Coordinates of C-alpha atoms in Angstrom, one line a residue:
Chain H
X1 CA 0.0 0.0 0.0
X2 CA 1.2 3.6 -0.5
X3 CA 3.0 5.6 2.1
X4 CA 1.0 8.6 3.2
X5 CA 2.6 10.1 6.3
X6 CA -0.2 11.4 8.3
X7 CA -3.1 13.6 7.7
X8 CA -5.0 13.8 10.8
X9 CA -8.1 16.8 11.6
X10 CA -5.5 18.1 14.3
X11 CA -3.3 21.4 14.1
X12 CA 0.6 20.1 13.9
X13 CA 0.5 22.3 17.3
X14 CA -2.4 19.9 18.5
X15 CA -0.6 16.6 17.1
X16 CA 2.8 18.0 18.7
X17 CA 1.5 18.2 21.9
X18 CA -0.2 14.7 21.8
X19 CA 2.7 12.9 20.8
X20 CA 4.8 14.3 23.0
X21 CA 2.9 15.8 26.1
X22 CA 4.5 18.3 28.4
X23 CA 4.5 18.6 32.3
X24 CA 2.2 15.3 32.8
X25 CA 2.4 13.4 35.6
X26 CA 3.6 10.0 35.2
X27 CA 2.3 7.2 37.2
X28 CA 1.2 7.4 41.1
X29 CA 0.3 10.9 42.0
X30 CA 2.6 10.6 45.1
X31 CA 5.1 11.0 42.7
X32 CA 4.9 14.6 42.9
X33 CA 4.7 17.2 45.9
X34 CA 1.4 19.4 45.2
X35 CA -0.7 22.2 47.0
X36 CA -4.1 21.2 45.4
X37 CA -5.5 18.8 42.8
X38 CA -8.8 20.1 40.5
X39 CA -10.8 17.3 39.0
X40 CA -13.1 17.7 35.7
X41 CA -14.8 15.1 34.0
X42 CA -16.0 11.6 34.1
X43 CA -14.5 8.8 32.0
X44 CA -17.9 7.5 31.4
X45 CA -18.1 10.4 29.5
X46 CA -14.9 9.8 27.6
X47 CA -13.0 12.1 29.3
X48 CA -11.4 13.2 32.9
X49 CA -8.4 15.5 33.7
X50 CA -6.8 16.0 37.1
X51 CA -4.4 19.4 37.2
X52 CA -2.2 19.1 40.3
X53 CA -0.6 22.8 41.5
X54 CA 2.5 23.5 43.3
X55 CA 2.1 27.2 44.5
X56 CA 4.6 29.8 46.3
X57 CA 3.6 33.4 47.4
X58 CA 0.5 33.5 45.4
X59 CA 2.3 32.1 41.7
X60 CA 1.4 28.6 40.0
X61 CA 5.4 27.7 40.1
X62 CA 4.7 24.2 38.9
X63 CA 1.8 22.1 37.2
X64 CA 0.9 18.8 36.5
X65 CA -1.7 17.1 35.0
X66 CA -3.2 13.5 34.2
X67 CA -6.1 12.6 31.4
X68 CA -7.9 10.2 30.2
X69 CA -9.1 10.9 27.2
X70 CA -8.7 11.7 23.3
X71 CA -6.0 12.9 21.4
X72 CA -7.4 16.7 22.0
X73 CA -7.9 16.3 25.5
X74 CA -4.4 15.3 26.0
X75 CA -3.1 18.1 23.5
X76 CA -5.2 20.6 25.7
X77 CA -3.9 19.7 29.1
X78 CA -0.6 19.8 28.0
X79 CA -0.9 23.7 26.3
X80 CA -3.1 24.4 29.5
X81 CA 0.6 23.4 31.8
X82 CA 2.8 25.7 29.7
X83 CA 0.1 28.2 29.9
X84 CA -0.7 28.5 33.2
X85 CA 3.3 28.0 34.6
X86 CA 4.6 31.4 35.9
X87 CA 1.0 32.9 36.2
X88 CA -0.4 34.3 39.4
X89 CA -3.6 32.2 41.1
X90 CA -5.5 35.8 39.9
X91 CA -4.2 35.9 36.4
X92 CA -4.9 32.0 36.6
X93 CA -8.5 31.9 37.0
X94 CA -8.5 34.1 34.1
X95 CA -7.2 31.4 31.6
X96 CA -10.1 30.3 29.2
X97 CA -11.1 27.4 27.0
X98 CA -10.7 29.8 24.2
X99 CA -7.2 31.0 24.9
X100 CA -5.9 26.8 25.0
X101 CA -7.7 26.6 21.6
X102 CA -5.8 29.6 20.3
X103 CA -2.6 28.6 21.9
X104 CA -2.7 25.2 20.3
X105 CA -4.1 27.1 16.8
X106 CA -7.6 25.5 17.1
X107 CA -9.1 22.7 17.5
X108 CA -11.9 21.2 14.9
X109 CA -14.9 22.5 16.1
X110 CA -16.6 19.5 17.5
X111 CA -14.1 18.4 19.6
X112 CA -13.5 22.1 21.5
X113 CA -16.6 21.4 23.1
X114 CA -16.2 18.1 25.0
X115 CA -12.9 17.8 25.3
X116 CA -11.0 21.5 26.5
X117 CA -11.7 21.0 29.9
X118 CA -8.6 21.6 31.7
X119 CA -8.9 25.3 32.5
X120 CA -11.8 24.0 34.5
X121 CA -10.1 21.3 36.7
X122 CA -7.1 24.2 37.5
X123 CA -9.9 26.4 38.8
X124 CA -10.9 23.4 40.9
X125 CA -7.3 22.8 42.0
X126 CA -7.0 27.1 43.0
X127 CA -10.4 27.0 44.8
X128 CA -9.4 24.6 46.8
X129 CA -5.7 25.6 47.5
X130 CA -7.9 28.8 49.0
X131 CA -10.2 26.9 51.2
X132 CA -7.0 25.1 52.1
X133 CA -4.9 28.5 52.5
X134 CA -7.7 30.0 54.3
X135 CA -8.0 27.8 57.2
X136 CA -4.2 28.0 57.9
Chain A
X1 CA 0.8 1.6 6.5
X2 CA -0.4 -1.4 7.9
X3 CA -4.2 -1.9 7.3
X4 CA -6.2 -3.4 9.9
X5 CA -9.5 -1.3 9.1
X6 CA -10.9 -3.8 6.3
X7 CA -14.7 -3.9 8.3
X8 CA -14.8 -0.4 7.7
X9 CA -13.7 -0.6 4.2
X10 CA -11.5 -2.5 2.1
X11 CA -9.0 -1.0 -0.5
X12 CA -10.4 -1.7 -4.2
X13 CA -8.8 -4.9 -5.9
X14 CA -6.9 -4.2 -8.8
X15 CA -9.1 -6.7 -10.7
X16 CA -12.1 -4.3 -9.9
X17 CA -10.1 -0.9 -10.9
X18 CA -9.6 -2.7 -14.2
X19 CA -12.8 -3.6 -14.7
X20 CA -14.4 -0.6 -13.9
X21 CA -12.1 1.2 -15.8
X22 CA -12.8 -0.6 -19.3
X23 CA -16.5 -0.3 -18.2
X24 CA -16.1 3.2 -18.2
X25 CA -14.8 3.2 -21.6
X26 CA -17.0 0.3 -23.4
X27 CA -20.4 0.4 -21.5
X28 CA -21.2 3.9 -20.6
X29 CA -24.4 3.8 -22.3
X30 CA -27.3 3.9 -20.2
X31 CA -28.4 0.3 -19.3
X32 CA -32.4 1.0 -19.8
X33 CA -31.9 1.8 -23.4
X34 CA -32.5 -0.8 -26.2
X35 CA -30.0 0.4 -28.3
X36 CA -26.8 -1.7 -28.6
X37 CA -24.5 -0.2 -26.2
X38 CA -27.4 -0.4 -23.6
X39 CA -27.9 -3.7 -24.2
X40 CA -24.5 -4.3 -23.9
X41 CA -24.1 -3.0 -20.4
X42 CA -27.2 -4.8 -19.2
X43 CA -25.4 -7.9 -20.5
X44 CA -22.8 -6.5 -17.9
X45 CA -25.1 -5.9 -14.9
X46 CA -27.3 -9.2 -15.8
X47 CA -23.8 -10.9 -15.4
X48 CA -22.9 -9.6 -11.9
X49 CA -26.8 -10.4 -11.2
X50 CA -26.3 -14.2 -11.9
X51 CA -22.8 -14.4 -9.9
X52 CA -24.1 -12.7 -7.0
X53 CA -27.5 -15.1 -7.2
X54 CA -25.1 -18.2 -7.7
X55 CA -23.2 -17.1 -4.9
X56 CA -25.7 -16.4 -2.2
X57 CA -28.0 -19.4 -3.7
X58 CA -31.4 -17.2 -4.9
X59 CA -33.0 -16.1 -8.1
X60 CA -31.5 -13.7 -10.4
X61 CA -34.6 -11.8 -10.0
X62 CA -34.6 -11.3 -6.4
X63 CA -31.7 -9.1 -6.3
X64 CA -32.1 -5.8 -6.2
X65 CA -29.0 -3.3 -7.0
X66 CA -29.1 0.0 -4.9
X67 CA -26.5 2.7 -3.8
X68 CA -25.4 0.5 -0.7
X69 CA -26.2 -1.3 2.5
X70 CA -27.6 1.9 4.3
X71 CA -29.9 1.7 1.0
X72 CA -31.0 -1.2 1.2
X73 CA -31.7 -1.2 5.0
X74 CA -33.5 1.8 4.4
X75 CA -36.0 0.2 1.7
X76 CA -36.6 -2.9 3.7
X77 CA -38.0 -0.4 7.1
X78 CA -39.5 1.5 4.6
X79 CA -41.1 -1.5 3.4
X80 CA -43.0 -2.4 6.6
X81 CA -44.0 1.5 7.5
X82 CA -46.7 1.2 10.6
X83 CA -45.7 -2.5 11.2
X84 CA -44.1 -4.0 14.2
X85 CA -40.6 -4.0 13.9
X86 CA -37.7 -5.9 16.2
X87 CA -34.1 -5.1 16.0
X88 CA -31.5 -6.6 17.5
X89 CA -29.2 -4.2 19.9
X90 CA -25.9 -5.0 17.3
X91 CA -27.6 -3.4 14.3
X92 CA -26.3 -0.6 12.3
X93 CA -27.7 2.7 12.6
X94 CA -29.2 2.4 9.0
X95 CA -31.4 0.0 10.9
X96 CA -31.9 1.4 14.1
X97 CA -32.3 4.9 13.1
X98 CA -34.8 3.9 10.3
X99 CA -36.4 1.6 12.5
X100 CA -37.2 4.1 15.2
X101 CA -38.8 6.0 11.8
X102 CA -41.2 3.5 10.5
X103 CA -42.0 1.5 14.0
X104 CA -46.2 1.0 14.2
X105 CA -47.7 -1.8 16.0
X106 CA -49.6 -3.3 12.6
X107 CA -49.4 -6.9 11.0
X108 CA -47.0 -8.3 9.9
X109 CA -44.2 -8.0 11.9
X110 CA -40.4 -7.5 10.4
X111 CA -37.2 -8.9 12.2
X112 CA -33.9 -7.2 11.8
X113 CA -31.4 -9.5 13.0
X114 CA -27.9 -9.2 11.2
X115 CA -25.7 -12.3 10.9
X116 CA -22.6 -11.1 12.1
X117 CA -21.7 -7.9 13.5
X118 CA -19.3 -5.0 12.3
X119 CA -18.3 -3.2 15.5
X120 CA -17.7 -6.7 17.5
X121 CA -17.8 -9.2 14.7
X122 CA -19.7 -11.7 16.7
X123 CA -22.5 -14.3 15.3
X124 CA -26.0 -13.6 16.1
X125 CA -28.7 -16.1 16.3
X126 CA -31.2 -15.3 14.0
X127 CA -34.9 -15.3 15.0
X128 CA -37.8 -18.0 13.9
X129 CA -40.1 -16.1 12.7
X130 CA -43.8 -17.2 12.5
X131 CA -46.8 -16.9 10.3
X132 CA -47.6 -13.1 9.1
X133 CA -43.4 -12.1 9.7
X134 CA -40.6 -11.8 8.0
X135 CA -37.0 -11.6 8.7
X136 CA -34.3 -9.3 6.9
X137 CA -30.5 -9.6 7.8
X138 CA -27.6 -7.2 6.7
X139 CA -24.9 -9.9 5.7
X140 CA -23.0 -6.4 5.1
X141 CA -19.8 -8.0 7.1
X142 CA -20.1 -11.8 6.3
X143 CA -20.3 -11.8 2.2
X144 CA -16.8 -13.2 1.5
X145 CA -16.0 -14.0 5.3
X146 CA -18.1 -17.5 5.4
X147 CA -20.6 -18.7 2.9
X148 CA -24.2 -17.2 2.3
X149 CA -26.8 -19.2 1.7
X150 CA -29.8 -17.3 1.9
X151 CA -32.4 -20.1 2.1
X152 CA -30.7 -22.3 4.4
X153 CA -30.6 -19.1 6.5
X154 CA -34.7 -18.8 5.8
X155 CA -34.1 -15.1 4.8
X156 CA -36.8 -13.1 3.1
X157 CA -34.5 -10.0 2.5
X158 CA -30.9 -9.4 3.0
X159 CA -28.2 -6.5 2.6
X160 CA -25.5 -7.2 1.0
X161 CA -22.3 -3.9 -0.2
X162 CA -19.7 -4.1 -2.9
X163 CA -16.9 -1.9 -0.7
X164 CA -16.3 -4.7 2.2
X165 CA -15.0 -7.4 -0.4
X166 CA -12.4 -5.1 -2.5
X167 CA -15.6 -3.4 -4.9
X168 CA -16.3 0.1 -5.0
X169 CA -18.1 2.1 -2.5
X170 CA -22.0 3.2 -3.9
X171 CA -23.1 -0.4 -4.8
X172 CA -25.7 -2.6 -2.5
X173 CA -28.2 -5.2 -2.8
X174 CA -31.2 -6.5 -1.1
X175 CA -32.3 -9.7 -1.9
X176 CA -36.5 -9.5 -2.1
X177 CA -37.4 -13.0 -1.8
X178 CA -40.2 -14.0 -4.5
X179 CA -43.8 -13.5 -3.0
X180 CA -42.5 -11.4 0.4
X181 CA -43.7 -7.4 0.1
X182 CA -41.7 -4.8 -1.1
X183 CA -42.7 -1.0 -1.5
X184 CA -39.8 0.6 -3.6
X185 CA -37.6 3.6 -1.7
X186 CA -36.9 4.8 -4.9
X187 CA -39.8 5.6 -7.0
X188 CA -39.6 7.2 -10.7
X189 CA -38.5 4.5 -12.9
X190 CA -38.6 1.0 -14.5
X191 CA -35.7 0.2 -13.5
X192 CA -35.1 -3.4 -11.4
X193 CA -38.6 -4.5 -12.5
X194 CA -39.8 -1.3 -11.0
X195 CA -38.1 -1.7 -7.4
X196 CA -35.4 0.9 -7.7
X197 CA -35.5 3.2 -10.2
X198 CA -32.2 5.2 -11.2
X199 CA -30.1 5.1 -13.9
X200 CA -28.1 1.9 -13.2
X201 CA -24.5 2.5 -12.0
X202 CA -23.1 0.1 -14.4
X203 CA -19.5 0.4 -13.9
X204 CA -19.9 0.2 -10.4
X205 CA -22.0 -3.2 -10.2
X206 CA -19.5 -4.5 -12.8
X207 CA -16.7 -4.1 -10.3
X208 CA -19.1 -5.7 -8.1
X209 CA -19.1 -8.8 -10.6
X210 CA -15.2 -8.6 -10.7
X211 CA -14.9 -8.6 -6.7
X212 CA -17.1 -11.3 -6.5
X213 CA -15.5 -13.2 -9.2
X214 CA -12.5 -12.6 -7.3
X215 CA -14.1 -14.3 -4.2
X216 CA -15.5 -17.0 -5.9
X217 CA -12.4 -18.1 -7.5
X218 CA -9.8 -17.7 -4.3
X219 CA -12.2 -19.2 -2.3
X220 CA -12.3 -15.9 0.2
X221 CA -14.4 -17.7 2.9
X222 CA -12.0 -20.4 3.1
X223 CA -8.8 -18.4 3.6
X224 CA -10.6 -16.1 6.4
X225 CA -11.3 -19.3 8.1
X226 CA -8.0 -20.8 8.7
X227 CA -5.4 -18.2 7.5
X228 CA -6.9 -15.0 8.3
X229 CA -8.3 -16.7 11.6
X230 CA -4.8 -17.5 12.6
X231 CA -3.9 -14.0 12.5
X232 CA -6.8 -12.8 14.5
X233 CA -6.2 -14.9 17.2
X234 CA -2.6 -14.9 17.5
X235 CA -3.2 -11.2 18.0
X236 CA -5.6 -12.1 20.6
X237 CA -3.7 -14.1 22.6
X238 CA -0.6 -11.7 22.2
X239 CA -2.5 -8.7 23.3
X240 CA -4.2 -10.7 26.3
X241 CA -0.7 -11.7 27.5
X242 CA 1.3 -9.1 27.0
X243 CA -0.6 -6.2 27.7
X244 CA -2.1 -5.4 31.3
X245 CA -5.1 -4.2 31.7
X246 CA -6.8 -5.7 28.2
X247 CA -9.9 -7.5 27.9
X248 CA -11.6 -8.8 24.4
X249 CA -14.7 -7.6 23.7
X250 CA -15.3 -10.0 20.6
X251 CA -16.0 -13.8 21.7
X252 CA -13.1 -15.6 19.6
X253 CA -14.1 -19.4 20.1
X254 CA -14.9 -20.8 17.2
X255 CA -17.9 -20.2 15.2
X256 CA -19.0 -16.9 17.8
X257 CA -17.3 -14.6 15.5
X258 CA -16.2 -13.8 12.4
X259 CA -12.4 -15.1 11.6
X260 CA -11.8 -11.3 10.7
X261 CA -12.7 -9.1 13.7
X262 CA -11.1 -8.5 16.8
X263 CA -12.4 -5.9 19.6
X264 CA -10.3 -5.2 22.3
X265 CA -10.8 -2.6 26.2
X266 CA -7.4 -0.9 26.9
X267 CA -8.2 -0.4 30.7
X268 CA -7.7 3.6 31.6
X269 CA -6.4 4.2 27.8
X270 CA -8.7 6.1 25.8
X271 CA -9.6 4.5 22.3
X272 CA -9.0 7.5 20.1
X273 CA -5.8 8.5 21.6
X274 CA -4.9 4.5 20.7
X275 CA -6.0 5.0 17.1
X276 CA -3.8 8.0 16.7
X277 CA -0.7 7.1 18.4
X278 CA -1.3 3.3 16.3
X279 CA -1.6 5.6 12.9
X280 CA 1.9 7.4 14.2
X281 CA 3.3 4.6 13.2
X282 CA 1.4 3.3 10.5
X283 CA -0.9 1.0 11.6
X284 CA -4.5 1.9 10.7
X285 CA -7.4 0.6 13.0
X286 CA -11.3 1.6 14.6
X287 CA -12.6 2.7 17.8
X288 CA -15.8 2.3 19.3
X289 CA -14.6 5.5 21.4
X290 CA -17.3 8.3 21.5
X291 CA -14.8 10.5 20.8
X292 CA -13.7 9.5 17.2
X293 CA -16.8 9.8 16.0
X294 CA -17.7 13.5 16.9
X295 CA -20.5 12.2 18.8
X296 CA -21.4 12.5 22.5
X297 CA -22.3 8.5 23.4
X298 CA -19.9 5.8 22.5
X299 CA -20.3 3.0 20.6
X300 CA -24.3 1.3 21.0
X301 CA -22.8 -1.9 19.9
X302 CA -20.1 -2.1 22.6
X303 CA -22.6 -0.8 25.7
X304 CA -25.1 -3.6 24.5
X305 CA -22.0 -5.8 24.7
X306 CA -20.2 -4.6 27.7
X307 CA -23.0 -2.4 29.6
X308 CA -19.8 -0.7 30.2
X309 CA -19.0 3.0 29.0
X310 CA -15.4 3.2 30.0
X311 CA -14.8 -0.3 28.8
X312 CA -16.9 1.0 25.7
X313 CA -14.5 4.4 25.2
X314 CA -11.5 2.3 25.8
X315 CA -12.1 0.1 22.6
X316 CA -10.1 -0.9 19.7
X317 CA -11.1 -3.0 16.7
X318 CA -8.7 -4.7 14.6
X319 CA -10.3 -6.2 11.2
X320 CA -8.0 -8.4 8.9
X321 CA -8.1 -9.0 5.1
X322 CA -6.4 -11.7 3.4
X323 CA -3.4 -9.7 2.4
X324 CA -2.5 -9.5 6.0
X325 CA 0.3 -11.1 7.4
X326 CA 1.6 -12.3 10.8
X327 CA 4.5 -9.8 9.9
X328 CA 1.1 -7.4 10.5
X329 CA 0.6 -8.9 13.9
X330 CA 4.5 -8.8 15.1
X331 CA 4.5 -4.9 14.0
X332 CA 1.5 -4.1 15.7
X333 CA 2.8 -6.2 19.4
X334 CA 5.9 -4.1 18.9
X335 CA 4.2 -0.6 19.6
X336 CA 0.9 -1.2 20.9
X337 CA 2.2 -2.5 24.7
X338 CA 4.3 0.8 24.5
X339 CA 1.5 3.0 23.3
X340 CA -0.8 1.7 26.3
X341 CA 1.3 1.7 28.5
X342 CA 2.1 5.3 28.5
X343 CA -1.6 6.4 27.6
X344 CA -2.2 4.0 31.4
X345 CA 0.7 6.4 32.5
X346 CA -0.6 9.5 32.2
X347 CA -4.6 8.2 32.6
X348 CA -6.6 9.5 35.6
X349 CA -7.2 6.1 36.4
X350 CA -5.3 4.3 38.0

């Protein structure tokens, strides 16, 4: 049969990102020293992400992140970890579906829906680094 | 590129792209006309007519040629409009869908049951039916798999597509037995005795002579049954040995499946992301993932199966065709552990 390479729906930005994931974190989640964890998702749905925070005087120094899910939910937890590295818990909140789908030069259309859902587990993870924070 | 997608489609024989190409050339006339080149390319279609009837043991004249399986399906619900109709879970959607359409709770009753199923590739019993019902199967995935033999089966229609055996894509059949009803989809012409009308897509059911020609002569049915089966379940057993956290969907034992189909759970590894890391590296294959498909439940098949979604999402199906080879098999075991394994790494469950 004839060589094609690969044409998939997804960006070369999208496809980068799958293949080769950034900041995830591999195996047991003991594995790595957090403040908080932020859960979206169900895998019954098809997909569920977990974004684990690390955070010093008020800053998201480090991030992590699990998924289960499809090559786009994958590619968006991964942008949503570079994104949100270096950014206040303020500026942090701010970070929308829409800026992960522009970072990783959009998505096909059906897929931004269900599966750019990160931004939503890291505003889990600073809610409850502040209820945490907050009874210190 | 390794190609394990052959339930979905198979890539057109080179016997068939030859044919259809000299069809194009010598018998574009319209096949309804009574002038000479007509006549010629009804020879043409008559011929594929009389294979296909040889082949599946019925009358020339209870074939009808349509624009596919979906087709087909279609013309058969529409046939029993207001009438009780029973589906099995495992049918396509150009059953289900349809069926949900036409469903009444009028005499007589129609049963839906196919033979073998594309998603799992499993062997379903088929129904008894009684006095005042009839009983349609798609034999979609099992023409060239195993033999057809649509009286033995005690079929009063059946679906039947030129694509899954090497023909092109936009060619079906139903088979109307003589004497059952029938109430045309199609209406506007004289075309199949009135059934279908259309000008006939002659080029296309001559490739669907020259695939079944192909089928007849090598003996297809044979060679998915010992050589083919091989494959399947050395992959099987590879997968279930080598990989943690697999489970088969598809019942291999002998004579509960087709020799072709394998459907495989990747425990906490999502079946798209599978697909795509697999077609990284050249080896093309299905999921019964939701996501794949664009749409928001996963696969009907694999929930009536498994009752499980995650199990469902988490599902890969390998299907074989003869040119396979256990070269195939090695290729895939080389990357697939490796691909799991670090989707299981980086899964939220655990």
């Amino acid at each position: 049969m004839v060589q094609e390479g690969q044409d998939w729906i997804y960006s070369e930005t999208v496809k980068d990102h799958f293949l080769n994931p950034r900041n995830f974190l591999m195996g047991d989640e003991a594995n790595f020293e957090y403040d908080a964890m932020g859960l979206v998702g169900n895998p019954i749905c098809g997909d569920q992400m977990k974004v684990y925070i690390k955070v010093r005087d008020g800053k998201i120094v480090d991030v992590k992140w699990k998924t289960y899910g499809c090559a786009s939910a994958i590619a968006s937890t991964s942008a949503l970890s570079e994104i949100a590295k270096g950014k206040t818990l303020d500026e942090a909140l701010e970070i929308k579906a829409e800026d992960i789908d522009d970072y990783l030069g959009k998505l096909p259309k059906h897929k931004f829906h269900c599966s750019v859902l990160g931004h939503d587990a890291l505003k889990d993870a600073i809610e409850k680094y502040r209820e945490k924070d907050g009874e210190k | 590129m390794i190609y394990l997608d052959y339930a979905a489609t198979a890539p057109v024989l080179p016997e068939v792209a030859r044919a259809m190409n000299e069809a194009y050339g010598r018998y574009f006339a319209n096949a309804s006309a009574l002038h000479t080149p007509g006549h010629l390319a009804m020879n043409e279609i008559e011929r594929t007519r009389g294979l296909l009837a040889e082949l599946i043991n019925c009358e020339p004249e209870e074939i009808i040629f349509t624009s596919g399986a979906s087709e087909s399906n279609n013309a058969v619900m529409h046939t029993f409009e207001g009438c009780e109709i029973e589906t099995s879970p495992y049918e396509h959607h150009s059953i289900i869908e349809v069926a949900e359409i036409y469903r009444g709770n009028k005499r007589p009753k129609l049963y839906s049951y196919m033979l073998a199923n594309n998603e799992l590739g499993e062997i379903l019993e088929l129904p008894c039916v009684g006095e005042d019902e009839y009983l349609h199967s798609d034999l979609t995935q099992v023409l060239g798999k195993m033999p057809i033999d649509v009286k033995a089966l005690g079929l009063d229609y059946a679906t039947l597509s030129a694509h899954k055996i090497g023909g092109p894509v936009g060619v079906g059949v139903l088979y109307v037995r003589k004497g059952v009803p029938f109430r045309p989809l199609i209406v506007g012409g004289n075309q199949e005795k009135r059934r279908r009308g259309g000008t006939y897509n002659t080029a296309g059911i001559i490739g669907f002579g020259a695939a079944l020609k192909y089928m007849k002569d090598k003996k297809t049915w044979e060679i998915y049954d010992t050589y083919v089966r091989n494959l399947r379940d050395v992959l099987a057993r590879r997968i279930l040995a080598e990989i943690p956290g697999s489970s088969l969907n598809t019942d291999i034992v002998l004579g509960k499946s087709l020799p072709n189909i394998l459907n495989v759970s990747f425990r906490a590894a999502e079946g798209e992301s599978i697909q795509l890391y697999l077609d990284a590296e050249g080896i093309i294959v299905s999921t019964g993932s939701a996501c794949a498909s664009g749409d928001a439940k996963p696969s009907h098949v694999l929930m009536a199966k498994t009752g499980d979604a995650e199990v469902a999402h988490s599902s890969i199906r390998f299907s074989f065709g003869i040119d396979n080879t256990i070269e195939d098999v090695e290729r895939v075991m080389e990357v697939l552990p490796g691909i799991v394994k670090r989707l299981q790494e980086i899964s939220t469950i655990s």
